[in-house]
mmCIF file of C-alpha atoms in Angstrom:
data_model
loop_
_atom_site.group_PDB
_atom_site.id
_atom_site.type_symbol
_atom_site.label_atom_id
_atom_site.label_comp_id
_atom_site.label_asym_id
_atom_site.label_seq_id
_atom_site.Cartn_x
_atom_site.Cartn_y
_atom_site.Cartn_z
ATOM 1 C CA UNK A 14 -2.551 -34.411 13.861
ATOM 2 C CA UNK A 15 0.241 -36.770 15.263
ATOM 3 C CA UNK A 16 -0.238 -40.030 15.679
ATOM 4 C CA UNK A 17 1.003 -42.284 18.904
ATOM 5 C CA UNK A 18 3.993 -43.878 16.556
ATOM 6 C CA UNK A 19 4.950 -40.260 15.545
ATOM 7 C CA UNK A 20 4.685 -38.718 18.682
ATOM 8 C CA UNK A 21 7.194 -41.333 20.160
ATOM 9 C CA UNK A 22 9.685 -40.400 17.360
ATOM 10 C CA UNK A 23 9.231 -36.864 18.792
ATOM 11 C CA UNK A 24 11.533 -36.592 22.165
ATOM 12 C CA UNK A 25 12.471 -33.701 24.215
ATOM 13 C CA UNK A 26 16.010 -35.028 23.916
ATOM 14 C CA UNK A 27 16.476 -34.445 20.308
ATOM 15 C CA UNK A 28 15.586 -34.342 16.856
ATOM 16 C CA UNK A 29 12.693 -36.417 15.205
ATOM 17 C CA UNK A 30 13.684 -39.466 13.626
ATOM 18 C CA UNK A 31 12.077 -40.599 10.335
ATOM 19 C CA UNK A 32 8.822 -38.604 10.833
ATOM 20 C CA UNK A 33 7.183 -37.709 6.864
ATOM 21 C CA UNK A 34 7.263 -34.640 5.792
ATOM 22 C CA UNK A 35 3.864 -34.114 6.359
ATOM 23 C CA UNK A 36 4.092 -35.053 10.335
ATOM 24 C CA UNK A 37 7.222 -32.763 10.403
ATOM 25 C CA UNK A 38 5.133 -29.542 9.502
ATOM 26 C CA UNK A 39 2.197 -30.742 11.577
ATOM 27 C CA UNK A 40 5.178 -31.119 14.687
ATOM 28 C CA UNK A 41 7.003 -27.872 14.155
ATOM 29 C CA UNK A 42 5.056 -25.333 12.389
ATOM 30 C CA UNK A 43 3.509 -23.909 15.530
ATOM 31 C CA UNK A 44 6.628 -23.854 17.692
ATOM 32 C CA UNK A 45 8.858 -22.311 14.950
ATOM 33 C CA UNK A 46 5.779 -19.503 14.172
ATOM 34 C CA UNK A 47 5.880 -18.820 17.514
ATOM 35 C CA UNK A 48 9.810 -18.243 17.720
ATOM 36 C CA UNK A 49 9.849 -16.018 14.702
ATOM 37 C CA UNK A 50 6.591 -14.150 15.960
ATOM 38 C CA UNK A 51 8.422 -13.030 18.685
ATOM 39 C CA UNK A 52 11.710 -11.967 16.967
ATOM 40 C CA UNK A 53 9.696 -10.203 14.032
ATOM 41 C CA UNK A 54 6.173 -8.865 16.419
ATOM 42 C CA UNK A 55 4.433 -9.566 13.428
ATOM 43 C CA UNK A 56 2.125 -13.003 12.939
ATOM 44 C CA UNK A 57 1.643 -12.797 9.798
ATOM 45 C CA UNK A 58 5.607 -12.206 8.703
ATOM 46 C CA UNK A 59 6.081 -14.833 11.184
ATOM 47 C CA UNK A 60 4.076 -17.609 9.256
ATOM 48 C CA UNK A 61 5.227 -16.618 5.680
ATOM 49 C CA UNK A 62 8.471 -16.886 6.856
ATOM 50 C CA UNK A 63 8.126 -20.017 8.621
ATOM 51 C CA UNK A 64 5.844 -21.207 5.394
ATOM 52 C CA UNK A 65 8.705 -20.485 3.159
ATOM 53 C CA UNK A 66 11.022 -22.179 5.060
ATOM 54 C CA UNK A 67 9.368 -25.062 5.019
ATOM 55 C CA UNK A 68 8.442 -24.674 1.441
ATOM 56 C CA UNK A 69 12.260 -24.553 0.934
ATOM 57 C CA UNK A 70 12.433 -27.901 3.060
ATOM 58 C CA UNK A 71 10.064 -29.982 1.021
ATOM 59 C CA UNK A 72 11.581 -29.180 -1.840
ATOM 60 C CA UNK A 73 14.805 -30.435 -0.479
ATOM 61 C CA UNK A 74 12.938 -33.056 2.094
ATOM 62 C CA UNK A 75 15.465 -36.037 1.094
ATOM 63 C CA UNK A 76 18.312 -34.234 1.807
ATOM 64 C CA UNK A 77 16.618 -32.405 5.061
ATOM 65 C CA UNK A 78 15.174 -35.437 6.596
ATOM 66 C CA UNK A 79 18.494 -36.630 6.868
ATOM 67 C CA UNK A 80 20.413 -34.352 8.429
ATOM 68 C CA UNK A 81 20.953 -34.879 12.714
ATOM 69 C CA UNK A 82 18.068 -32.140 13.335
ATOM 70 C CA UNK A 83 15.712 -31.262 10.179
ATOM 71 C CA UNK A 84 13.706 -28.955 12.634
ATOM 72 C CA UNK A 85 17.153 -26.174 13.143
ATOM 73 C CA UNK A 86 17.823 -26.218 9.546
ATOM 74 C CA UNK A 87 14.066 -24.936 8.956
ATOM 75 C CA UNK A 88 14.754 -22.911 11.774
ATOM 76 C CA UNK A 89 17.401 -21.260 10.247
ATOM 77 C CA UNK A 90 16.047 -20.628 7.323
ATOM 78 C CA UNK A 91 13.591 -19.182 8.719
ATOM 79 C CA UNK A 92 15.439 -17.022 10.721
ATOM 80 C CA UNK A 93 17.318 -16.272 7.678
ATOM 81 C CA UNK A 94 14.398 -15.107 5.725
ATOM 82 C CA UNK A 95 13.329 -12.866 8.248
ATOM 83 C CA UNK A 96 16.442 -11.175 8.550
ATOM 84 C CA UNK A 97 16.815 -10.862 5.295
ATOM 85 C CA UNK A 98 13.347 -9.440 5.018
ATOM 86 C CA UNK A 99 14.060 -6.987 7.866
ATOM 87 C CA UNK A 100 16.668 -6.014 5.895
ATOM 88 C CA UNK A 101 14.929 -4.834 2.881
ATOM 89 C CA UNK A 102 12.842 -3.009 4.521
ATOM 90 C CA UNK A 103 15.794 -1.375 6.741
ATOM 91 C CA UNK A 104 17.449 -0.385 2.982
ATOM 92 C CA UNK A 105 14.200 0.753 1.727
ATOM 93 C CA UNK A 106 13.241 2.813 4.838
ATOM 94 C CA UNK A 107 16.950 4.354 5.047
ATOM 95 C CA UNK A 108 16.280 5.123 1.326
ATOM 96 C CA UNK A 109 13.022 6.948 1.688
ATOM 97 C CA UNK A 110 14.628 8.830 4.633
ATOM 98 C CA UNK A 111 17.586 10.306 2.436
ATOM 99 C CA UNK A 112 14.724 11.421 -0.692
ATOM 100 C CA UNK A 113 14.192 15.149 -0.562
ATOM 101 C CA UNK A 114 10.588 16.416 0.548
ATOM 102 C CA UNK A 115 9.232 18.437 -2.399
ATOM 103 C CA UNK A 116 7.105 21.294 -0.308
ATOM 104 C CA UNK A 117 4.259 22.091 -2.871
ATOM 105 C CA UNK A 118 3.315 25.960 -1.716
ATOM 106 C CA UNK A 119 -0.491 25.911 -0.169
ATOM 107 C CA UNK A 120 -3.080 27.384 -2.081
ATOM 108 C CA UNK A 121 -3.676 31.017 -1.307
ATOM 109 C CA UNK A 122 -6.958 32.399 0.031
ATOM 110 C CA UNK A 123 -8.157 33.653 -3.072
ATOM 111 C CA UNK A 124 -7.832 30.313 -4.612
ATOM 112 C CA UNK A 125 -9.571 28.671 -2.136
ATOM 113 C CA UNK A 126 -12.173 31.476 -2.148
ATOM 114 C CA UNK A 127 -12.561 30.448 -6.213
ATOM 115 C CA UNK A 128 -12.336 27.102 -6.063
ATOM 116 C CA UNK A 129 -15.262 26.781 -3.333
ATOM 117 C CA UNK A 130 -17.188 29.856 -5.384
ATOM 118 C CA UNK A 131 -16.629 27.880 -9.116
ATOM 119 C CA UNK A 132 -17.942 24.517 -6.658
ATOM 120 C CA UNK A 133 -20.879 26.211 -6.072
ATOM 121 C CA UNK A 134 -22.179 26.700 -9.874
ATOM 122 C CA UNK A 135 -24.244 24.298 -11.397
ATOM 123 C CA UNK A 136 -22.144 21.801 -13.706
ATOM 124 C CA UNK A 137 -22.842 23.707 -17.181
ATOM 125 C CA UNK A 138 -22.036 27.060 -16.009
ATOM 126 C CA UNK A 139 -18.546 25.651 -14.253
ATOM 127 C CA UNK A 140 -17.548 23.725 -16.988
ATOM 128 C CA UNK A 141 -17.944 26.874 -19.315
ATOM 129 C CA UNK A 142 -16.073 29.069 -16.964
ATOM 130 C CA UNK A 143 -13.467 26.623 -16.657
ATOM 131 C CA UNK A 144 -12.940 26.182 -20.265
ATOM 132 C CA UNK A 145 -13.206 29.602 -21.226
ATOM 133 C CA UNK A 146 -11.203 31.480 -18.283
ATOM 134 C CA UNK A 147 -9.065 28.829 -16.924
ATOM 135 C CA UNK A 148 -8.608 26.780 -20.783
ATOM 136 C CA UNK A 149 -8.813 29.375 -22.997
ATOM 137 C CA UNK A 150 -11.275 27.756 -25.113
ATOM 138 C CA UNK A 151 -13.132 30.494 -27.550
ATOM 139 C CA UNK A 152 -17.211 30.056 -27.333
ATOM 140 C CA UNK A 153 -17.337 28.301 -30.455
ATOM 141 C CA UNK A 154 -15.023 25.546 -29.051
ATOM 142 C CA UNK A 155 -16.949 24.964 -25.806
ATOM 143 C CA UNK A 156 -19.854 24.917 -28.070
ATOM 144 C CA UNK A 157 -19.135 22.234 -29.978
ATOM 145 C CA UNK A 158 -17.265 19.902 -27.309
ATOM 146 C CA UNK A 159 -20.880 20.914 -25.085
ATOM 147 C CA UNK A 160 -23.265 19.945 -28.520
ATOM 148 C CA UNK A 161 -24.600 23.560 -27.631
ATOM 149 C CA UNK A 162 -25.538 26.638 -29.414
ATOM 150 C CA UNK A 163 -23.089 29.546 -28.843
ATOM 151 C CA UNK A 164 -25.792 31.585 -27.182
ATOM 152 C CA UNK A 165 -26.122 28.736 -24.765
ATOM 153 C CA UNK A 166 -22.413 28.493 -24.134
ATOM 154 C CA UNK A 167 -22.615 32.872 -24.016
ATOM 155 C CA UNK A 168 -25.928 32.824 -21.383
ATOM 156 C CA UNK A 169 -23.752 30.231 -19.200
ATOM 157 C CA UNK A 170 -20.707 32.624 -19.392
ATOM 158 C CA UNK A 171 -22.969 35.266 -18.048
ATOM 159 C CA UNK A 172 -24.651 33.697 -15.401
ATOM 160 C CA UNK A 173 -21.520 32.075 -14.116
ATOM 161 C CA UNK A 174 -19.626 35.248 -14.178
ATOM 162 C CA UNK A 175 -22.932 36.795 -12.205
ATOM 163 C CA UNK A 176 -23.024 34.413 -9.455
ATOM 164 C CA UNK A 177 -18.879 34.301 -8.983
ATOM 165 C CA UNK A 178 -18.730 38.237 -8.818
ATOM 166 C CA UNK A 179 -21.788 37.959 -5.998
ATOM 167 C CA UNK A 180 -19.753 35.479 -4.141
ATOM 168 C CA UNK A 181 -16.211 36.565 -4.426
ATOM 169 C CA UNK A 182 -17.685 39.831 -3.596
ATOM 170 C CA UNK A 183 -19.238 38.912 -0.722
ATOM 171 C CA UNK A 184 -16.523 36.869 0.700
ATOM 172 C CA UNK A 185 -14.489 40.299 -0.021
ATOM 173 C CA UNK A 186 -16.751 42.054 2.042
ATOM 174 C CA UNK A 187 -16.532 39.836 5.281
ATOM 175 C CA UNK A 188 -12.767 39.571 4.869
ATOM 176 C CA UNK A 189 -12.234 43.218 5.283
#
């Protein structure tokens, strides 16, 4: 918060005149978020960008404080770094514009039809259908991965087999 000697060094006629740095931000962070909110309709680009610039500004502060009006140097900078930042995104936009779509085909209905009938087995039987039909794994292989017996692996074969022909068949059925 200002104080009554700093808000006298603050005039509507021009710059401040030997205000800390600290006083400066307090005086002119609002009024320049404000400006750059409504060139960049966006708050919170607005503040960074202000933020920055004042960043920039302390880091320079000796310099800054000098100059006839502190407050429009910030204020370009700021405008600067929005700008800039509109830019990038401008390029980067433009860019993503000129990239080719890759169209990945949809899945037919019969793939859809076994993917929802292989989602409907319990987790054994899937697995083993998946690694046998779709993997090519021989029964021995999903055996040992599983820490089964080969009958096990055989009898979830089976039953997964059983309960995808019922299905596929029935969906078959209400198709046609």
């Amino acid at each position: 918060m200002l104080d009554g000697d700093a808000l006298g060094r603050l005039s509507d006629s021009g710059p401040p005149r030997s205000l800390g740095f600290e006083e400066f931000y307090a005086a002119f962070f609002r009024p320049l978020t404000i400006q750059l909110y409504a060139y960049t309709n966006d708050m919170a680009t607005a503040q960074d960008m202000v933020q920055e610039a004042f960043c920039r500004a302390l880091a320079r502060w000796k310099r800054v404080s000098a100059m006839d009006d502190p407050a429009a140097w910030v204020r370009r900078v700021a405008w600067n770094l929005a700008t800039s930042r509109w830019r990038r995104t401008r390029t980067a936009l433009l860019f993503a514009q000129r990239q080719r779509e890759e169209h990945a085909p949809s899945p037919s209905p019969d793939r859809v039809a076994l993917a929802r009938a292989l989602n409907a087995l319990p987790a054994q039987q899937r697995r083993a259908v998946i690694l046998h039909y779709l993997a090519d794994l021989p029964i021995n292989e999903i055996a040992r991965q599983e820490g089964v017996a080969e009958g096990t692996v055989k009898s979830w074969l089976h039953r997964g087999r059983t309960v995808l022909a019922a299905q596929l068949t029935d969906k078959e059925n209400h198709r046609g």
